[in-house]
Short mmCIF file of C-alpha atoms (C1' of nucleotides) in Angstrom, two decimals:
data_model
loop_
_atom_site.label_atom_id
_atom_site.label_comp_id
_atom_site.label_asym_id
_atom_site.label_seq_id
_atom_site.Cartn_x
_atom_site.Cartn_y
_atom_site.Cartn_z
CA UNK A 288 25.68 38.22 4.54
CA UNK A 289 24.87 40.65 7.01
CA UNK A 290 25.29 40.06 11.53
CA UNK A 291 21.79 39.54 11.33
CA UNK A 292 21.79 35.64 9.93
CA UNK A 293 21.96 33.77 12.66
CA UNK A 294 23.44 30.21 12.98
CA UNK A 295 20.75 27.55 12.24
CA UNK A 296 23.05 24.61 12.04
CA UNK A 297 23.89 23.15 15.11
CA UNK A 298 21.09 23.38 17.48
CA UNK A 299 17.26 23.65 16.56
CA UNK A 300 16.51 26.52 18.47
CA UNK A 301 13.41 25.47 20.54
CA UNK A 302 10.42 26.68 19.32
CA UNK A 303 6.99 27.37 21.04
CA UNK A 304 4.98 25.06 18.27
CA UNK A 305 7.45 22.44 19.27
CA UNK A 306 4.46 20.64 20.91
CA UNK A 307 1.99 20.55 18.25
CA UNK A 308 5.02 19.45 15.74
CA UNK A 309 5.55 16.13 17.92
CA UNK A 310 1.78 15.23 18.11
CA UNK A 311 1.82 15.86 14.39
CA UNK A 312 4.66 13.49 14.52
CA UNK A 313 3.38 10.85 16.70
CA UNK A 314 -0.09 10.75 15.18
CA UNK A 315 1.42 10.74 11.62
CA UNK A 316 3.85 7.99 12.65
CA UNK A 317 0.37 5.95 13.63
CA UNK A 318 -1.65 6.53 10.66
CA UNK A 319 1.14 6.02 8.20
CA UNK A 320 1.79 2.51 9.81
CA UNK A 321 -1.91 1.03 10.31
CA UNK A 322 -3.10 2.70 6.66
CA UNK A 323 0.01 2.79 4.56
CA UNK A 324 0.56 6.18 2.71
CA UNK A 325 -2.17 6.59 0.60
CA UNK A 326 -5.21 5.94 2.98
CA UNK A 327 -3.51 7.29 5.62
CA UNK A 328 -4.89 11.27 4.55
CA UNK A 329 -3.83 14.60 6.09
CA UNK A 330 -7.08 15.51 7.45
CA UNK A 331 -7.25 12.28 9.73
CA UNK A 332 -3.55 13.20 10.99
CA UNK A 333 -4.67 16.78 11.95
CA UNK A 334 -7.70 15.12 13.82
CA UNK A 335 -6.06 12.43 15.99
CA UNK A 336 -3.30 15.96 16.78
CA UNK A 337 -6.56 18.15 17.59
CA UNK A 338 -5.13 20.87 14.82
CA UNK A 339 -6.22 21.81 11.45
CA UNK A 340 -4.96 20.10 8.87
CA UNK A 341 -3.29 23.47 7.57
CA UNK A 342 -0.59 23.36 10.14
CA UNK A 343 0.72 20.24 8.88
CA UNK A 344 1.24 21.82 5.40
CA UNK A 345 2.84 24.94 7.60
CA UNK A 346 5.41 22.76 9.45
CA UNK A 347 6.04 20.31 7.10
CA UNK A 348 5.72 21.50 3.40
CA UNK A 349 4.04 18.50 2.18
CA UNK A 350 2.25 14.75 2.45
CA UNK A 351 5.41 13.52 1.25
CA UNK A 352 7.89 15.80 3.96
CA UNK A 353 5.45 14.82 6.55
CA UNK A 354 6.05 10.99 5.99
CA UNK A 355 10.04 11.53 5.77
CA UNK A 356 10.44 13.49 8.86
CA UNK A 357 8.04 11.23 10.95
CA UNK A 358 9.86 7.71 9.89
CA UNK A 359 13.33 8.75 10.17
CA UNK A 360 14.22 5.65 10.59
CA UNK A 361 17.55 4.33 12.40
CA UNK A 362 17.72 0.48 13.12
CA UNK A 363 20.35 1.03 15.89
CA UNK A 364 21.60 -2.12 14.56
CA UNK A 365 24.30 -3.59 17.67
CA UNK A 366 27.90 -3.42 17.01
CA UNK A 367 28.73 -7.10 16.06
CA UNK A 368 32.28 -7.07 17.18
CA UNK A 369 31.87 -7.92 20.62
CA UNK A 370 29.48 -10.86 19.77
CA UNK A 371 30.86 -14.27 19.52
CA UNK A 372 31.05 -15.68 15.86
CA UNK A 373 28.31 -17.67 16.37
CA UNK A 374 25.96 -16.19 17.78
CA UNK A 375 25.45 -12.83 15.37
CA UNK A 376 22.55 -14.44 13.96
CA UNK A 377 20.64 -14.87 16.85
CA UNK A 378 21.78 -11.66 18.47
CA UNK A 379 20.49 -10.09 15.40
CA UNK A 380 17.25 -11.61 15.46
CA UNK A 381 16.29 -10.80 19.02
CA UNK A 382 17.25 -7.15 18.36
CA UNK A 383 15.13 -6.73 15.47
CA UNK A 384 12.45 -8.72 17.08
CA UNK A 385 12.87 -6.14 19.85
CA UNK A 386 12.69 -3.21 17.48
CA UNK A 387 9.88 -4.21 15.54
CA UNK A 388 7.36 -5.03 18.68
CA UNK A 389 8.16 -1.57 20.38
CA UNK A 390 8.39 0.88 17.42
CA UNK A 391 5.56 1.15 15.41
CA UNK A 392 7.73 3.33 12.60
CA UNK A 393 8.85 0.14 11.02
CA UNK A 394 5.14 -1.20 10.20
CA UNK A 395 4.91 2.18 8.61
CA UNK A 396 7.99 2.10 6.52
CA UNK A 397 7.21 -1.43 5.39
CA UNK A 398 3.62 -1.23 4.07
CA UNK A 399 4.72 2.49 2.61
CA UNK A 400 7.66 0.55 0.79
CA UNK A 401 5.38 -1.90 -0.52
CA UNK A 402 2.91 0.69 -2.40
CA UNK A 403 4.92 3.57 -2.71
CA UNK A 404 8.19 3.50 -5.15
CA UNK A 405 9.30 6.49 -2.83
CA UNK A 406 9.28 4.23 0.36
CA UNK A 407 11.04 1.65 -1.42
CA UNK A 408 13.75 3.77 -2.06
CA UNK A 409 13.91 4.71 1.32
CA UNK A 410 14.15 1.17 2.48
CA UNK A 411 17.17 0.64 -0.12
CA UNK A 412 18.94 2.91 1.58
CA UNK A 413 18.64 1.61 5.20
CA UNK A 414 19.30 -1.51 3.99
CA UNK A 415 22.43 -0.13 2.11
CA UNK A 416 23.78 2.17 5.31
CA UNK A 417 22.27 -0.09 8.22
CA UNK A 418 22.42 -3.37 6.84
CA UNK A 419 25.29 -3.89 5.64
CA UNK A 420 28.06 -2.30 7.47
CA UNK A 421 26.76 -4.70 9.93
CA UNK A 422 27.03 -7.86 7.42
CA UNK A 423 30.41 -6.59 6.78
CA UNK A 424 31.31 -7.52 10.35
CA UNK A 425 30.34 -10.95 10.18
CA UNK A 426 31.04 -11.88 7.08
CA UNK A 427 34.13 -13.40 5.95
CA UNK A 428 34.55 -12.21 2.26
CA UNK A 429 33.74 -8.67 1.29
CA UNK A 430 32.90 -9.40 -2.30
CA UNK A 431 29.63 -12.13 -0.75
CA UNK A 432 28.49 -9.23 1.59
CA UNK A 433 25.47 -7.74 -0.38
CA UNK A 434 24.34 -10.83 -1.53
CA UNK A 435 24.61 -12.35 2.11
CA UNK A 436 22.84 -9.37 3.73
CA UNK A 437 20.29 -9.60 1.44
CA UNK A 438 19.60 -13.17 2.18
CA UNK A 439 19.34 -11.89 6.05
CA UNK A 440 16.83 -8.86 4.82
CA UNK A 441 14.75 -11.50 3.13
CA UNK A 442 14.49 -13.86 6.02
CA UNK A 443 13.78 -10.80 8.53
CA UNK A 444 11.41 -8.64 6.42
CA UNK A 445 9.82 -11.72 5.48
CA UNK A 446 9.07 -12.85 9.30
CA UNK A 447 7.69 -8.60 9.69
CA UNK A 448 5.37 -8.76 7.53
CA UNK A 449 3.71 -12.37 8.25
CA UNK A 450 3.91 -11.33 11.71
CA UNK A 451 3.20 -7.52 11.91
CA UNK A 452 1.49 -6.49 8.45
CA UNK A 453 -0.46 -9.81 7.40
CA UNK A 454 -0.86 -10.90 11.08
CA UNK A 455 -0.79 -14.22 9.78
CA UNK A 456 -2.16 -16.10 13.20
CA UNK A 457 0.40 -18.67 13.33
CA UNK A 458 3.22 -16.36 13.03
CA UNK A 459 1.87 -14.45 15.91
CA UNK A 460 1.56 -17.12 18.04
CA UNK A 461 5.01 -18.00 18.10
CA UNK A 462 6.81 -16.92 21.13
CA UNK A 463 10.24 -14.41 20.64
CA UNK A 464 12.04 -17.55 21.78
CA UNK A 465 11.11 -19.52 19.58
CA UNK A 466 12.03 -17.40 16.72
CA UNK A 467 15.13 -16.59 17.90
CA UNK A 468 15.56 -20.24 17.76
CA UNK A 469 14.49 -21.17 14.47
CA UNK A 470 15.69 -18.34 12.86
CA UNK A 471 18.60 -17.32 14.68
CA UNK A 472 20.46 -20.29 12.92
CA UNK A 473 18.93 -18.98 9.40
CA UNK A 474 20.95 -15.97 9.50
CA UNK A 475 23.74 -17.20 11.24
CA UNK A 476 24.08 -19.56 8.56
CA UNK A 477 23.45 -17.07 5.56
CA UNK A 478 26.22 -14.77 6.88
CA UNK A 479 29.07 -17.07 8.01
CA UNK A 480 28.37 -20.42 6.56
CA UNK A 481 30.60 -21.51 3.58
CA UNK A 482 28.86 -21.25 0.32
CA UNK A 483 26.48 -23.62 -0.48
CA UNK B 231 -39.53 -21.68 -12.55
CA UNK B 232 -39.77 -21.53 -15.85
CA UNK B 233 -38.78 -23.43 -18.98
CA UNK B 234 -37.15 -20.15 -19.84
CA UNK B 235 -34.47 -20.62 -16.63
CA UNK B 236 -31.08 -21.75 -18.21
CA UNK B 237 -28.75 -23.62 -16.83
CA UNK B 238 -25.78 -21.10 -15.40
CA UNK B 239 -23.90 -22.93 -13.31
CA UNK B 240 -21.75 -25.57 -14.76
CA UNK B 241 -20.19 -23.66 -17.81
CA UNK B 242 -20.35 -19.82 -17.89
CA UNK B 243 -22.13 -19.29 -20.87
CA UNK B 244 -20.12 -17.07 -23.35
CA UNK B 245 -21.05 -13.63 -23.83
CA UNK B 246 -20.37 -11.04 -26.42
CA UNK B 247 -18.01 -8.98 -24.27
CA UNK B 248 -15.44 -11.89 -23.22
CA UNK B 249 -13.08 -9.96 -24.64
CA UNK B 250 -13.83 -7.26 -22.98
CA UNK B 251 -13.93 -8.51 -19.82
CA UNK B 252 -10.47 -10.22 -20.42
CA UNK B 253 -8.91 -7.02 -21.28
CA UNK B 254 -10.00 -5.19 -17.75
CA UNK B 255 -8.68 -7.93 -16.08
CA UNK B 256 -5.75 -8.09 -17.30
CA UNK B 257 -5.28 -4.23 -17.27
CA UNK B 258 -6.61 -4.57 -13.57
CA UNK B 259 -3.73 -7.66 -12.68
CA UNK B 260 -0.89 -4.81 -14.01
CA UNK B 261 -2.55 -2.51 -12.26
CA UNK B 262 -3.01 -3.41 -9.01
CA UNK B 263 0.80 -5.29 -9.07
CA UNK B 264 2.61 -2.30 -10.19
CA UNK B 265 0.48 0.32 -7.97
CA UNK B 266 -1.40 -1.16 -5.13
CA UNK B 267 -4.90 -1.09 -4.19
CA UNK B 268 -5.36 2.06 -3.69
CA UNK B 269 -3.31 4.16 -6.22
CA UNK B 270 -4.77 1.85 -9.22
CA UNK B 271 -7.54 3.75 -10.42
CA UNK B 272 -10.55 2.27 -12.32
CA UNK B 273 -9.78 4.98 -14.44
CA UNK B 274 -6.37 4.25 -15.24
CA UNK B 275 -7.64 0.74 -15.63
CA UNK B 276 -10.15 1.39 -18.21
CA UNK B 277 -7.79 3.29 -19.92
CA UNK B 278 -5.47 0.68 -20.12
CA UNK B 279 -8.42 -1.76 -21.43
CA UNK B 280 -9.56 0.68 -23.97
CA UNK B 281 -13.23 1.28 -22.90
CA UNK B 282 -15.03 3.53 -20.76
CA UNK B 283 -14.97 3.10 -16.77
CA UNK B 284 -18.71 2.38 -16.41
CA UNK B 285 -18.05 -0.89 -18.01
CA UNK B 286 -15.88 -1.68 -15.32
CA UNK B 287 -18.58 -0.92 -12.89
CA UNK B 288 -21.15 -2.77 -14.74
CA UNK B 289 -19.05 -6.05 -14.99
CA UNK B 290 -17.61 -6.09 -11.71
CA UNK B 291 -19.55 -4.28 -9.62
CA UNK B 292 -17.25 -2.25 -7.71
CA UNK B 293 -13.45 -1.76 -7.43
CA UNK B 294 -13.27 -4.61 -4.70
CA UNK B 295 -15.30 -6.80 -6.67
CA UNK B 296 -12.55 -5.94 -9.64
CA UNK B 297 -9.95 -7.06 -7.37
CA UNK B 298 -11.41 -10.25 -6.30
CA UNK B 299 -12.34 -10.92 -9.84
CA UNK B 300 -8.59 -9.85 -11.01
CA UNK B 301 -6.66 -12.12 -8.73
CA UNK B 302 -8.14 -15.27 -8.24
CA UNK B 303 -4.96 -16.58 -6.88
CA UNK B 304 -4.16 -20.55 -7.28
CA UNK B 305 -0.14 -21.31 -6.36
CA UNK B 306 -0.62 -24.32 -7.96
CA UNK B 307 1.34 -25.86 -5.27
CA UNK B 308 2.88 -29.60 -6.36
CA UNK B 309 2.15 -32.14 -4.07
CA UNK B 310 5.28 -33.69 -2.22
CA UNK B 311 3.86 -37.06 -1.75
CA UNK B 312 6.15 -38.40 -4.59
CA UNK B 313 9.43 -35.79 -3.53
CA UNK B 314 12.36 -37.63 -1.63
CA UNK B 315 11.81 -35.92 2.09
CA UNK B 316 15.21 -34.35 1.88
CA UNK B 317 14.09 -32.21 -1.02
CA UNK B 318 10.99 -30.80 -0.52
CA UNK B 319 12.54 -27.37 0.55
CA UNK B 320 14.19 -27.13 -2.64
CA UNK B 321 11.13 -28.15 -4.45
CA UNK B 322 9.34 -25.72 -2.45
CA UNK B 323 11.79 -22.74 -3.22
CA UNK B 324 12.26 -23.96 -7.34
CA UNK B 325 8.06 -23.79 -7.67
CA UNK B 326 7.96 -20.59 -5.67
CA UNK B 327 10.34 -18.81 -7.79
CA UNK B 328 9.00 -20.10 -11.02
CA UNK B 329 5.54 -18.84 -10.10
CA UNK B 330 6.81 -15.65 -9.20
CA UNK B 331 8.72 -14.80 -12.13
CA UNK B 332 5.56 -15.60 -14.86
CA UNK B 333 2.90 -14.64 -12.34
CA UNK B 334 2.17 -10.61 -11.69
CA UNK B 335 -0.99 -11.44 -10.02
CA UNK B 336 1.21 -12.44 -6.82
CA UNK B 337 3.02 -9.12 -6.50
CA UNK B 338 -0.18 -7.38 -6.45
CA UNK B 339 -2.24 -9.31 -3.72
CA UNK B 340 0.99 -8.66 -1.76
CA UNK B 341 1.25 -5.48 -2.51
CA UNK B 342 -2.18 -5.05 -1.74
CA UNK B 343 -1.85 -7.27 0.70
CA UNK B 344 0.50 -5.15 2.88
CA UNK B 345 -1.76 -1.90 2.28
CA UNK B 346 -5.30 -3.49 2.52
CA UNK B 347 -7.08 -4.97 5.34
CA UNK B 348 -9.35 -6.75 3.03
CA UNK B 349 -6.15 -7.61 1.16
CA UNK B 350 -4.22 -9.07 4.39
CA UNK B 351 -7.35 -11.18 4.98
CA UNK B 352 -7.18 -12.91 1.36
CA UNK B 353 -3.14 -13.66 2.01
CA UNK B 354 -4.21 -15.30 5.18
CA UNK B 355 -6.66 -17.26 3.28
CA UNK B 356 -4.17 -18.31 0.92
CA UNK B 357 -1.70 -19.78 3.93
CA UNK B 358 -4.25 -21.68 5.46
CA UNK B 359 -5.66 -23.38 2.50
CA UNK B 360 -2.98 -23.99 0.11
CA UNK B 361 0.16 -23.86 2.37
CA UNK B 362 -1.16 -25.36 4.89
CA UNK B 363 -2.22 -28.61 3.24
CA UNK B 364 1.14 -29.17 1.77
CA UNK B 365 3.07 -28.44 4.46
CA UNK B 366 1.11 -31.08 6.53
CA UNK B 367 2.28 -33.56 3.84
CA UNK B 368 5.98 -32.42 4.82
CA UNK B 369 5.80 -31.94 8.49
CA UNK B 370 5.53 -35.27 10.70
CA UNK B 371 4.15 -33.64 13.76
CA UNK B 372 0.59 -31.96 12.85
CA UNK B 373 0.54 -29.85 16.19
CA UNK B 374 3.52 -27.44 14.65
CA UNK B 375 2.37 -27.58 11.03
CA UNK B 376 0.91 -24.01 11.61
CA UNK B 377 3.76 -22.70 13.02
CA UNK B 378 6.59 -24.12 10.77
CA UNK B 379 4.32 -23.20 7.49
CA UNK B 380 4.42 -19.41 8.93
CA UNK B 381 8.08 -20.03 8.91
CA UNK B 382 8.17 -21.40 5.80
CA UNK B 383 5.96 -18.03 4.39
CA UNK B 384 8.23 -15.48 6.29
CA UNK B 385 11.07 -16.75 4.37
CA UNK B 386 9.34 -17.01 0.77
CA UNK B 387 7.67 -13.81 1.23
CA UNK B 388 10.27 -12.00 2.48
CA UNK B 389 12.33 -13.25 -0.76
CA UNK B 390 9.60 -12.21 -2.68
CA UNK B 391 9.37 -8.95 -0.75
CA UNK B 392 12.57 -7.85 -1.52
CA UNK B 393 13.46 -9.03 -5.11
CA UNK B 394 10.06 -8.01 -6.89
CA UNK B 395 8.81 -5.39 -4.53
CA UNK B 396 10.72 -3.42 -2.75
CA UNK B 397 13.56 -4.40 -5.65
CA UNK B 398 16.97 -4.80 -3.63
CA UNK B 399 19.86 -4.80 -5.51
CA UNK B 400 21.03 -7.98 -4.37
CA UNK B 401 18.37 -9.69 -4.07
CA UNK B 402 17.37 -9.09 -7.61
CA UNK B 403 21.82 -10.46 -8.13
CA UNK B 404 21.21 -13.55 -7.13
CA UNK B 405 20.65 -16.51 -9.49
CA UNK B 406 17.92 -18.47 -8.98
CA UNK B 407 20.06 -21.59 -8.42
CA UNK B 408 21.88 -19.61 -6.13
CA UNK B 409 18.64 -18.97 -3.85
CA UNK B 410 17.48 -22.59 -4.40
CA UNK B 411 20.52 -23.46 -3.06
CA UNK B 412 20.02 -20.77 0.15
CA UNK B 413 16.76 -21.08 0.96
CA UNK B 414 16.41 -24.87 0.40
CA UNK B 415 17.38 -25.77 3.37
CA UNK B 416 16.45 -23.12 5.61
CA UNK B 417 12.59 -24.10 4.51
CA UNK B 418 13.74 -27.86 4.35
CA UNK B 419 14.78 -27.36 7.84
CA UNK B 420 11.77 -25.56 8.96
CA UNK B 421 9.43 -28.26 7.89
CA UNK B 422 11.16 -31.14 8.52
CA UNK B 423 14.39 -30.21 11.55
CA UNK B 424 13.32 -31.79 15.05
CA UNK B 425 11.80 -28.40 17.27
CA UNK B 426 15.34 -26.56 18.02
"C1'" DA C 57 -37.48 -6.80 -41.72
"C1'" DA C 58 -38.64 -5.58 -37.11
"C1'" DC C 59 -37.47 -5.92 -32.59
"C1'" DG C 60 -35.50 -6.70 -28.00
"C1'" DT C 61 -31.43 -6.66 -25.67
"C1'" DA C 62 -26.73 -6.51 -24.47
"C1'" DG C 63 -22.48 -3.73 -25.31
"C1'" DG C 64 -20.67 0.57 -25.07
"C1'" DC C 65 -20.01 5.73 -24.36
"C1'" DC C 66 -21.00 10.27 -22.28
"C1'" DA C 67 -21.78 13.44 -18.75
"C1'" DA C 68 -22.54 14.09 -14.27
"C1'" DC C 69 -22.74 13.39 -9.20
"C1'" DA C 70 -21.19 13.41 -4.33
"C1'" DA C 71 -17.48 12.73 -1.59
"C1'" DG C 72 -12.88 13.21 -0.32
"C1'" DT C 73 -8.01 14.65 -1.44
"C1'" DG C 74 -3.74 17.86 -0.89
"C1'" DT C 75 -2.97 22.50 -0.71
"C1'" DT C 76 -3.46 27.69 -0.29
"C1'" DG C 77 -4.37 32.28 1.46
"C1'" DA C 78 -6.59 35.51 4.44
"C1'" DC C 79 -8.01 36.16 8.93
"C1'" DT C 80 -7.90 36.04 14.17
"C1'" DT C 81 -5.65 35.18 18.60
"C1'" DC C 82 -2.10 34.71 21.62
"C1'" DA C 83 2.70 35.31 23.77
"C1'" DC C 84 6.50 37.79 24.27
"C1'" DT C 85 9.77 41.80 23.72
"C1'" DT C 86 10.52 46.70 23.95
"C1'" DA D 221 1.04 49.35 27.05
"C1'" DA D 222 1.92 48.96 22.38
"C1'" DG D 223 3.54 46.36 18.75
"C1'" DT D 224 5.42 42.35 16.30
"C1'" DG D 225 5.61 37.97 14.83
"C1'" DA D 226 4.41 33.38 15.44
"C1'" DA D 227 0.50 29.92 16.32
"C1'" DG D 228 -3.67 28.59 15.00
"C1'" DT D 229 -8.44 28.74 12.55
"C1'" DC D 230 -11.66 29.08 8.64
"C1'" DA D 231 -13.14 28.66 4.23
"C1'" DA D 232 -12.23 27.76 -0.13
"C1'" DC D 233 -9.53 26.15 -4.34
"C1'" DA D 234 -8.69 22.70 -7.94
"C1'" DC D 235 -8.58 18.11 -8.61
"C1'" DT D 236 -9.36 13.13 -8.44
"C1'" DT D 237 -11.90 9.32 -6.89
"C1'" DG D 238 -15.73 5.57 -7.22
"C1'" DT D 239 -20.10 5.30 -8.88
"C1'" DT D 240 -24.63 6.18 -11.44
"C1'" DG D 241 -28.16 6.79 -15.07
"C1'" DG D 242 -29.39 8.02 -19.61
"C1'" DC D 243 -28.55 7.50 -24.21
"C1'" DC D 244 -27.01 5.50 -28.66
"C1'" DT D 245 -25.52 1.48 -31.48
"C1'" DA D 246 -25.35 -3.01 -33.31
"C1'" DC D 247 -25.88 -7.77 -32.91
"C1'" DG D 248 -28.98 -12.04 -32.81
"C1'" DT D 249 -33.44 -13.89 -32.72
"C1'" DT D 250 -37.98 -14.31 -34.51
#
DNA sequence: AACGTAGGCCAACAAGTGTTGACTTCACTT
DNA sequence: AAGTGAAGTCAACACTTGTTGGCCTACGTT
């Protein structure tokens, strides 16, 4: 340990690649969510960044480091206490509604959680650290919680990928409205209703 | 036209290598469910099968043709004509489950599904001809059939996205009476509620 | 018994993959 | 102005993929 090690922590010093590292980024973040993470290859990242595909290896270390530092994925998932009782569930829906039709990371997470065991695991986990502290606020008993949020996962994946992954035509045709309406009640009702 | 012509149509005539054929698809059904399209090899396949990979080729033409071949997916859906309208969303849920529990062919077209373009295209084939019909039996208004039967799939699929695919904890907890007894009425609702 | 044909295996191809190392070029400090 | 290290390029590697054609074997018909 000699005056010469530098701190690293706190601040990433700036860097003069920093540019090439964020088209990397952004052009990963595309290809990973239109292909999924098998077809989406290296080479046809480096191409849409105008670099070899070489750098990518030099800045990230891998296919797989690539795909975890370009989805690092944070829901941003509104703090419920301020929300009446009854309306989390629709105040839940039109934020992830929101989410998914401006940020294309989530496509990519989803169809890389469906193929890849990795990407499941990584969607455990946001449901485990994003999900449900946020159940946990609306929800009555503790013990129901998982279950609960996992009801509300179900409903909202389920309406992502009909709507963003399948493109099933109906489900894009509905207006954000109208889900909020029909589903806002679903969740509402799967995290504060009695049990069934 | 010749005498020598024999009828093909009716009753595929049985050949030598039935058995053969039945073990690639059935190696090709776990295959595809537990790996998606792309990461299930014909290799691995024919391994699985016991024979050599050509055969695969020469049977089925090509790794889509495999996959169209391996998952000729029927849901079997019951018809509600003779269901008490108040149940039909639990009827719905109960045969949905069932399937999915004895049926690995329906993780892997949504698995593939959610990776594949070609795969996305068969799912949306599968809504509009065999959810479609029966939720027309269930829904009184045919202008918002499409649109509630998306519902309807958002919420099955997302169940079935996150208790045999992407594997959630809880959603892999929960009995099956207890989702029958969740998601019931959320579908019941969907196809049968007044517009909200 | 001879034969035609379908079933099956082997080896190889061309293309594309992630990944590596050596080389050149540029920007900045001294 | 020289020198140092990063930024970027090029070519190649080892490997896997889907796919093909030639060859051998064994069944079923005549």
């Amino acid at each position: 340990m000699t005056a010469s090690t530098h701190p690293e922590q706190p601040g990433p010093p700036p860097r003069r690649s920093d540019a090439t590292r964020r088209a990397i980024l952004a052009a990963a973040r595309e290809r990973f969510a239109s292909d999924g993470y098998e077809r989406a290859t290296i080479r046809a990242i480096a191409r849409d960044a105008r670099i070899d595909p070489s750098m990518v290896m030099r800045y990230f270390g891998s296919k797989e480091g690539l795909f975890a530092a370009a989805v690092a994925l944070d829901l941003r998932l509104p703090d419920l206490t301020g929300v009446p009782r009854d309306e989390v569930g629709r105040a839940l829906v039109t934020h992830f509604l929101g989410l998914w039709e401006e940020n294309e990371e989530l496509t990519a997470v989803l169809r890389v959680g469906a193929t890849n065991e990795a990407g499941a695991e990584r969607m455990r986990g946001i449901f485990q650290e994003q999900l449900l502290p946020v159940a946990r606020q609306a929800c009555p008993d503790p013990e129901q919680v998982p279950a609960r949020a996992a009801l509300c996962a179900a409903q909202l994946l389920g309406l992502a990928l009909t709507r963003y992954v399948l493109r099933l035509p109906p489900a894009r045709a509905l207006a954000r409205e109208e889900l909020v309406a029909w589903l806002g009640p679903t969740v509402q009702r799967y995290l504060t209703a009695p049990n069934p």
